[in-house]
Tab-separated table of C-alpha atoms in Angstrom:
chain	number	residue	atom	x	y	z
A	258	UNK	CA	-21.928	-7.532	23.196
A	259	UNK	CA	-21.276	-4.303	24.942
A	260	UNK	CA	-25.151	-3.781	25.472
A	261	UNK	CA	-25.619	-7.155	26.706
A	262	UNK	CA	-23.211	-6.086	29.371
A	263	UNK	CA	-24.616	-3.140	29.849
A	264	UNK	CA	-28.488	-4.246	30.483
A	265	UNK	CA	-26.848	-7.018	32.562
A	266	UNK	CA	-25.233	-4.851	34.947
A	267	UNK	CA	-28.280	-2.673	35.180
A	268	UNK	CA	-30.358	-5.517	35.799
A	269	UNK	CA	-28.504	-6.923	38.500
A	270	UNK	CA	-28.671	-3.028	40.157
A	271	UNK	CA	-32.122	-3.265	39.806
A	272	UNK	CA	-32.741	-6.431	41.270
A	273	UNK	CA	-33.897	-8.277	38.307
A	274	UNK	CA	-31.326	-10.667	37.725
A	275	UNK	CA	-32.842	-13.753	36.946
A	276	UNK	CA	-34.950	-11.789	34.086
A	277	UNK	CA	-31.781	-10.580	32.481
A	278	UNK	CA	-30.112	-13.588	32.706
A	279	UNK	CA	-32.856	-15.513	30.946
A	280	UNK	CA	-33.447	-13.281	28.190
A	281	UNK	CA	-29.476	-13.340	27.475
A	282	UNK	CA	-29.438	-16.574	27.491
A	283	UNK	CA	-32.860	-16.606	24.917
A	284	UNK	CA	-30.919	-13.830	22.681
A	285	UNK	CA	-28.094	-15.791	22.469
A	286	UNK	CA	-29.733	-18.934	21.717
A	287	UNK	CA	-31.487	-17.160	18.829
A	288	UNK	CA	-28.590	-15.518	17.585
A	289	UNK	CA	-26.746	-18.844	17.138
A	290	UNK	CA	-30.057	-20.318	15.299
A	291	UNK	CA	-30.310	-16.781	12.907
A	292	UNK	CA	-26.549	-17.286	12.090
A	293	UNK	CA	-26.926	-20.743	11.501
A	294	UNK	CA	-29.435	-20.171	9.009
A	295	UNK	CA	-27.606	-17.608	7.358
A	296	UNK	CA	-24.600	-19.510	7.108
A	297	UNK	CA	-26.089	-22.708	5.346
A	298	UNK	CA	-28.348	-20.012	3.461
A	299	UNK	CA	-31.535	-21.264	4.622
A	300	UNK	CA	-34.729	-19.461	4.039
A	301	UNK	CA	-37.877	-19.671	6.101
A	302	UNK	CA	-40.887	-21.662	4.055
A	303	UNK	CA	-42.809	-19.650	1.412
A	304	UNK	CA	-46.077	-21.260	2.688
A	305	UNK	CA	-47.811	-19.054	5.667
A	306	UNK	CA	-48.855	-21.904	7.319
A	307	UNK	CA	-45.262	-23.626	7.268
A	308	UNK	CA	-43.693	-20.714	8.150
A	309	UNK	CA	-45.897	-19.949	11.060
A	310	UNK	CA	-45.049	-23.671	12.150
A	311	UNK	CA	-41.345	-23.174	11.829
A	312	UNK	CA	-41.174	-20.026	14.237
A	313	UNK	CA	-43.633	-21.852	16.365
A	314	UNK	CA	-41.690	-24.776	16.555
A	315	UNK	CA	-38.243	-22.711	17.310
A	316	UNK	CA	-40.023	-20.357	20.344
A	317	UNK	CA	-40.893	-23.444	21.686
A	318	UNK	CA	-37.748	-24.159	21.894
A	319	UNK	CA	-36.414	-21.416	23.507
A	320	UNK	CA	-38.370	-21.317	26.047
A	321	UNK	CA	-37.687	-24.406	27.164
């Protein structure tokens, strides 16, 4: 997490601090959800359409 430090600081220099501070808290969010799925050893749907859904469904969420 040394670069998220790193483009936090400079983002707060810059001025931009509610940017940064959304996207870490977006990366982190996904992070959790990719490690979660590695963990239970899930795999995203073979179907496009499914799978298209399923990252659909999980941007949505993050961006809420």
């Amino acid at each position: 997490n040394f670069m998220k430090l790193f483009r936090t600081d400079q983002g707060l220099k810059h001025g931009s601090a509610i940017v940064v501070f959304i996207l870490a808290a977006v990366l982190s969010i996904v992070t959790v959800a990719l490690a979660g799925m590695l963990a239970l050893g899930k795999q995203l749907p073979s179907e496009l359409g499914a799978r298209v859904a399923l990252l659909l469904g999980c941007s949505i969420l993050c961006i809420q």
